[in-house]
Amino acid sequence: MGYDEFYRQSIEEPERFWGEQARLIHWETPPRKILDASKLPFRQWFVGGTTNLCYNAVDRHLAERGEQLALVAISTETGVTEEITYRVLYREVNRFAGILKGLGVDRGDRVVIYMPNMAEAVYAMLACARIGAIHSVVFGGFAAHNLALRIDDAEPKLLICADAGMRGGKVIPYKPLVDAAMAEAKAPPPHVLIVSRGLDPDLHRVEGRDVDYARLRAEHMNDEVPVEWLESNEPSYLLYTSGTTGKPKGIQRDVGGYAVAMALSIRTVFDIAPGQVMFSTSDVGWAVGHSYNVYGPLIGGATSLLYEGLPTRPDPGIWWRLCEKYRVRTMFSSPTGIRVLKKQDASWLKKADLSSLKWLFLAGEPLDEPTAQWITEGLGVPVIDNYWQTETGWPAITLMPGLELKPVKWGSPGLPAPGYRMKVINEATGEEAAAGEKGVLVFVPPLPPGCLTTVWRDDDRYVNSYFSHFKELLYSSLDWAIRDADGYTNILGRTDDVINVAGHRLGTREIEESVATHASVAEAAVIGMKDELKGQVPVVFATLKQGVTAAPEDVARGMQQAVTDQLGPIARPARIYVVNALPKTRSGKLLRRSLQALVQHTDPGDLSTLDDPNSLDEVRKALERGP
Ligand code: ATP
Ligand code: MG
């Protein structure tokens, strides 16, 4: 079946369509009802069905592919690579589940996981899923305060951490951060389970509270822990949004709907069949890491590569050598990751044998055309932009080469994924925008399987954050979009990143893209600055490619020219600052509101998700120096 027919069925006959897709996974008890949409915007998929994520990701494959690699955990930081078969994964997850049970963790209890990309993080997630505990993975390397906030929100029975992470060859001890977070948290869990790689020689253990994974693993070597069958709509895990626009939201996911969405998308979107290899460069702490490093590929019986390290260490060819070595078919990364490589020589893309590689998927941020072009030409494989949110759990706008590859149009992630009934709404009129007209991207409820079921313990926030923006009951993505006559959607940036210059509404992304067409520019961030005359004017912050020797003034003039030529004088940047680094969230998203605050001396809001505080000092200095 082609894409058009597939999508049509998902929208016009949702119960029949999803009833069929449900067969992709194992149900211990089949669902009684495919969809209950009687309490919108809440909805329930596969009502009455019982299943288990761990069973679908591990046990189910033992008979047919027990000796196949399930997970390859590669660390260019520690120099260790672990190749883990489905059988070994099954054993490790059972041991881990035995440890959890031994520490008093039960069905419905929360477990916070604070670890880098290492095999044990995956064991921990799957072990929680096995016993029906709700995991909440917090990106390793978040500051103690962030961790404490998430502990307070989730109220876990257990915290699992690594002794340390590593970045660029430097050890980052996690345990002192954990200790500080435990001290700050209002109701800290009784136990901390430490998975030590021996990276921190000063590792401090709190008597009675801290327990050691290696020791407990030895005690639980032979454990077999039965799978807990959960009703499809029970919570499986919590995951916080990136906090780009404000305080992160605790996204709650279900069991059955998510499993079906994973089984469907790994096959039809990512074109991965059982036995094939997927390499996602995400951290397990993000939505992509959950869905396409862990649950998607494993539910799909594939091999998943998990990578700890920088894309440029030991050299910028590392990712491609891994593709060659493990015969990777589908690679998944972010525009930010590719822009890091773009600062390096393009010849690095040509050194490995990439004959197995079929697709490069990129998500998380707008993919600008120059970057798309650079990487497409460099690798010689189609690059597929895909749009989603922590909330959706899987791509909402994408191409689906596993079903049928529709033409790639640079600048657009493509077409709606199955079950996403999508509209673009004109903000002023509240009506659906015509093709080519800008508006807010919305989904008509019920949201498809896999998407959030609510905000953890905060149904009001679920309704207010997402469903209260229009007269009609619509899920607002809070992103600005435009649709062309073929139904391809372009994402123009966040609704609060729109600049109004003399009555013209410009997306920050449009201007950033245009600035980035300048040959010397690596990356750009655009914000709106108050202006007496025009209301707002665009201000550009840009980083330059390595080895650029031109004078910054000349480059700035060139950028200004590029914007004027491409978007017209209305979009002409009022000021351009060249900086060494741009402020980003830990997940690599531009934190424009922090720039805005520095320029206008206003409150930047919650900056706890900022990756590198030095980047703001950089900007401060640049502002003092003047444009
Ligand atoms: P918060 O919701 O806490 O402000 P966040 O929105 O950055 O943080 P995520 O869920 O990690 O948290 O990111 C989703 C957002 O990322 C989308 O709403 C969109 O703005 C952006 N995004 C993701 N993929 C794409 C893409 N392919 N093209 C353009 N933008 C994208
Ligand atoms: Mg968001």
GROMACS .gro file of C-alpha atoms in nm, residues 135-347:
model
  213
  135HIS     CA    1   1.088   0.521   3.450
  136SER     CA    2   1.185   0.882   3.418
  137VAL     CA    3   1.522   0.918   3.248
  138VAL     CA    4   1.689   1.248   3.327
  139PHE     CA    5   1.962   1.348   3.085
  140GLY     CA    6   2.293   1.273   3.258
  141GLY     CA    7   2.481   1.594   3.304
  142PHE     CA    8   2.184   1.805   3.403
  143ALA     CA    9   2.274   2.012   3.707
  144ALA     CA   10   2.174   1.900   4.057
  145HIS     CA   11   1.888   2.147   4.072
  146ASN     CA   12   1.731   2.010   3.753
  147LEU     CA   13   1.757   1.662   3.887
  148ALA     CA   14   1.602   1.767   4.218
  149LEU     CA   15   1.307   1.929   4.039
  150ARG     CA   16   1.241   1.610   3.847
  151ILE     CA   17   1.275   1.399   4.161
  152ASP     CA   18   1.018   1.621   4.331
  153ASP     CA   19   0.782   1.592   4.037
  154ALA     CA   20   0.811   1.214   3.992
  155GLU     CA   21   0.854   1.115   4.360
  156PRO     CA   22   1.054   0.803   4.275
  157LYS     CA   23   1.105   0.495   4.486
  158LEU     CA   24   1.460   0.465   4.352
  159LEU     CA   25   1.724   0.670   4.176
  160ILE     CA   26   1.968   0.489   3.948
  161CYS     CA   27   2.283   0.673   3.848
  162ALA     CA   28   2.623   0.618   3.692
  163ASP     CA   29   2.933   0.711   3.887
  164ALA     CA   30   3.027   0.950   3.610
  165GLY     CA   31   2.982   1.048   3.250
  166MET     CA   32   3.252   1.161   3.010
  167ARG     CA   33   3.261   1.428   2.747
  168GLY     CA   34   3.553   1.505   2.521
  169GLY     CA   35   3.783   1.287   2.731
  170LYS     CA   36   3.694   1.461   3.054
  171VAL     CA   37   3.531   1.271   3.341
  172ILE     CA   38   3.219   1.437   3.478
  173PRO     CA   39   3.139   1.283   3.816
  174TYR     CA   40   2.762   1.237   3.852
  175LYS     CA   41   2.755   1.124   4.211
  176PRO     CA   42   2.825   1.466   4.369
  177LEU     CA   43   2.536   1.603   4.157
  178VAL     CA   44   2.315   1.318   4.274
  179ASP     CA   45   2.408   1.382   4.637
  180ALA     CA   46   2.329   1.751   4.600
  181ALA     CA   47   1.998   1.674   4.428
  182MET     CA   48   1.904   1.421   4.697
  183ALA     CA   49   1.977   1.686   4.960
  184GLU     CA   50   1.767   1.945   4.777
  185ALA     CA   51   1.472   1.717   4.695
  186LYS     CA   52   1.169   1.736   4.924
  187ALA     CA   53   1.102   1.363   4.929
  188PRO     CA   54   1.417   1.187   4.808
  189PRO     CA   55   1.396   0.812   4.743
  190PRO     CA   56   1.532   0.579   5.011
  191HIS     CA   57   1.794   0.426   4.781
  192VAL     CA   58   2.042   0.528   4.515
  193LEU     CA   59   2.165   0.246   4.293
  194ILE     CA   60   2.512   0.329   4.160
  195VAL     CA   61   2.635   0.176   3.835
  196SER     CA   62   3.006   0.238   3.856
  197ARG     CA   63   3.244   0.219   3.563
  198GLY     CA   64   3.534   0.303   3.793
  199LEU     CA   65   3.564   0.650   3.644
  200ASP     CA   66   3.546   0.839   3.969
  201PRO     CA   67   3.821   0.741   4.214
  202ASP     CA   68   3.665   0.961   4.483
  203LEU     CA   69   3.319   0.803   4.457
  204HIS     CA   70   3.141   0.869   4.782
  205ARG     CA   71   2.879   0.628   4.913
  206VAL     CA   72   2.619   0.714   5.173
  207GLU     CA   73   2.587   0.426   5.423
  208GLY     CA   74   2.250   0.257   5.414
  209ARG     CA   75   2.120   0.465   5.125
  210ASP     CA   76   2.357   0.396   4.837
  211VAL     CA   77   2.379   0.049   4.691
  212ASP     CA   78   2.617  -0.091   4.436
  213TYR     CA   79   2.496  -0.240   4.109
  214ALA     CA   80   2.793  -0.476   4.057
  215ARG     CA   81   2.744  -0.630   4.401
  216LEU     CA   82   2.366  -0.669   4.363
  217ARG     CA   83   2.402  -0.804   4.010
  218ALA     CA   84   2.619  -1.085   4.144
  219GLU     CA   85   2.343  -1.171   4.392
  220HIS     CA   86   2.073  -1.170   4.123
  221MET     CA   87   2.271  -1.356   3.855
  222ASN     CA   88   2.007  -1.624   3.803
  223ASP     CA   89   1.690  -1.423   3.857
  224GLU     CA   90   1.401  -1.472   3.622
  225VAL     CA   91   1.146  -1.201   3.682
  226PRO     CA   92   0.799  -1.253   3.535
  227VAL     CA   93   0.658  -0.988   3.307
  228GLU     CA   94   0.390  -0.765   3.460
  229TRP     CA   95   0.098  -0.741   3.216
  230LEU     CA   96  -0.026  -0.385   3.208
  231GLU     CA   97  -0.348  -0.243   3.076
  232SER     CA   98  -0.272  -0.054   2.756
  233ASN     CA   99  -0.338   0.287   2.913
  234GLU     CA  100  -0.137   0.251   3.230
  235PRO     CA  101   0.166   0.481   3.237
  236SER     CA  102   0.490   0.337   3.099
  237TYR     CA  103   0.725   0.628   3.144
  238LEU     CA  104   0.764   0.999   3.207
  239LEU     CA  105   0.988   1.224   3.006
  240TYR     CA  106   1.041   1.595   3.039
  241THR     CA  107   1.035   1.833   2.740
  242SER     CA  108   1.354   2.021   2.656
  243GLY     CA  109   1.249   2.341   2.833
  244THR     CA  110   1.317   2.560   2.533
  245THR     CA  111   1.011   2.774   2.592
  246GLY     CA  112   0.985   2.756   2.971
  247LYS     CA  113   0.948   2.511   3.258
  248PRO     CA  114   0.978   2.153   3.123
  249LYS     CA  115   0.658   1.949   3.112
  250GLY     CA  116   0.645   1.591   3.245
  251ILE     CA  117   0.512   1.402   2.947
  252GLN     CA  118   0.330   1.081   3.037
  253ARG     CA  119   0.325   0.790   2.796
  254ASP     CA  120   0.104   0.480   2.789
  255VAL     CA  121   0.198   0.117   2.719
  256GLY     CA  122  -0.006  -0.030   2.433
  257GLY     CA  123  -0.043   0.277   2.213
  258TYR     CA  124   0.326   0.350   2.242
  259ALA     CA  125   0.427  -0.007   2.160
  260VAL     CA  126   0.209  -0.004   1.849
  261ALA     CA  127   0.342   0.337   1.740
  262MET     CA  128   0.698   0.207   1.780
  263ALA     CA  129   0.632  -0.112   1.587
  264LEU     CA  130   0.462   0.081   1.308
  265SER     CA  131   0.713   0.366   1.279
  266ILE     CA  132   1.032   0.162   1.295
  267ARG     CA  133   0.908  -0.026   0.991
  268THR     CA  134   0.726   0.229   0.780
  269VAL     CA  135   0.905   0.553   0.871
  270PHE     CA  136   1.258   0.433   0.943
  271ASP     CA  137   1.250   0.141   0.702
  272ILE     CA  138   1.399  -0.102   0.952
  273ALA     CA  139   1.303  -0.470   0.933
  274PRO     CA  140   1.394  -0.733   1.194
  275GLY     CA  141   1.768  -0.805   1.183
  276GLN     CA  142   1.860  -0.469   1.030
  277VAL     CA  143   2.072  -0.205   1.201
  278MET     CA  144   1.973   0.141   1.321
  279PHE     CA  145   2.214   0.402   1.456
  280SER     CA  146   2.060   0.693   1.642
  281THR     CA  147   2.310   0.938   1.786
  282SER     CA  148   2.065   1.069   2.045
  283ASP     CA  149   2.113   1.053   2.417
  284VAL     CA  150   1.882   0.807   2.594
  285GLY     CA  151   1.761   1.104   2.797
  286TRP     CA  152   1.569   1.253   2.503
  287ALA     CA  153   1.253   1.148   2.326
  288VAL     CA  154   1.450   1.025   2.024
  289GLY     CA  155   1.669   0.816   2.253
  290HIS     CA  156   1.367   0.653   2.417
  291SER     CA  157   1.191   0.578   2.092
  292TYR     CA  158   1.470   0.506   1.845
  293ASN     CA  159   1.763   0.393   2.056
  294VAL     CA  160   1.560   0.169   2.281
  295TYR     CA  161   1.195   0.086   2.224
  296GLY     CA  162   1.153   0.125   1.845
  297PRO     CA  163   1.446  -0.084   1.722
  298LEU     CA  164   1.408  -0.346   1.995
  299ILE     CA  165   1.033  -0.388   1.951
  300GLY     CA  166   1.116  -0.418   1.581
  301GLY     CA  167   1.372  -0.695   1.637
  302ALA     CA  168   1.652  -0.480   1.498
  303THR     CA  169   2.002  -0.397   1.621
  304SER     CA  170   2.042  -0.057   1.788
  305LEU     CA  171   2.370   0.131   1.813
  306LEU     CA  172   2.409   0.343   2.125
  307TYR     CA  173   2.691   0.594   2.112
  308GLU     CA  174   2.863   0.779   2.396
  309GLY     CA  175   3.101   1.044   2.268
  310LEU     CA  176   3.142   1.345   2.044
  311PRO     CA  177   3.087   1.331   1.667
  312THR     CA  178   3.439   1.465   1.619
  313ARG     CA  179   3.642   1.242   1.848
  314PRO     CA  180   3.878   1.073   1.785
  315ASP     CA  181   3.811   1.241   1.449
  316PRO     CA  182   3.511   1.361   1.244
  317GLY     CA  183   3.493   1.028   1.060
  318ILE     CA  184   3.387   0.825   1.364
  319TRP     CA  185   3.011   0.800   1.296
  320TRP     CA  186   3.068   0.684   0.939
  321ARG     CA  187   3.322   0.423   1.040
  322LEU     CA  188   3.059   0.283   1.279
  323CYS     CA  189   2.810   0.276   0.992
  324GLU     CA  190   3.061   0.075   0.791
  325LYS     CA  191   3.155  -0.161   1.071
  326TYR     CA  192   2.800  -0.252   1.176
  327ARG     CA  193   2.641  -0.223   0.830
  328VAL     CA  194   2.401   0.046   0.950
  329ARG     CA  195   2.095   0.087   0.731
  330THR     CA  196   1.923   0.385   0.891
  331MET     CA  197   2.100   0.661   1.076
  332PHE     CA  198   1.921   0.919   1.289
  333SER     CA  199   2.077   1.241   1.415
  334SER     CA  200   1.999   1.611   1.457
  335PRO     CA  201   2.070   1.918   1.247
  336THR     CA  202   2.288   2.039   1.535
  337GLY     CA  203   2.499   1.724   1.510
  338ILE     CA  204   2.543   1.772   1.136
  339ARG     CA  205   2.632   2.139   1.177
  340VAL     CA  206   2.913   2.035   1.410
  341LEU     CA  207   3.047   1.814   1.130
  342LYS     CA  208   2.992   2.087   0.874
  343LYS     CA  209   3.253   2.295   1.050
  344GLN     CA  210   3.500   2.018   0.954
  345ASP     CA  211   3.630   1.906   0.621
  346ALA     CA  212   3.369   1.738   0.398
  347SER     CA  213   3.620   1.471   0.298
   0.00000   0.00000   0.00000
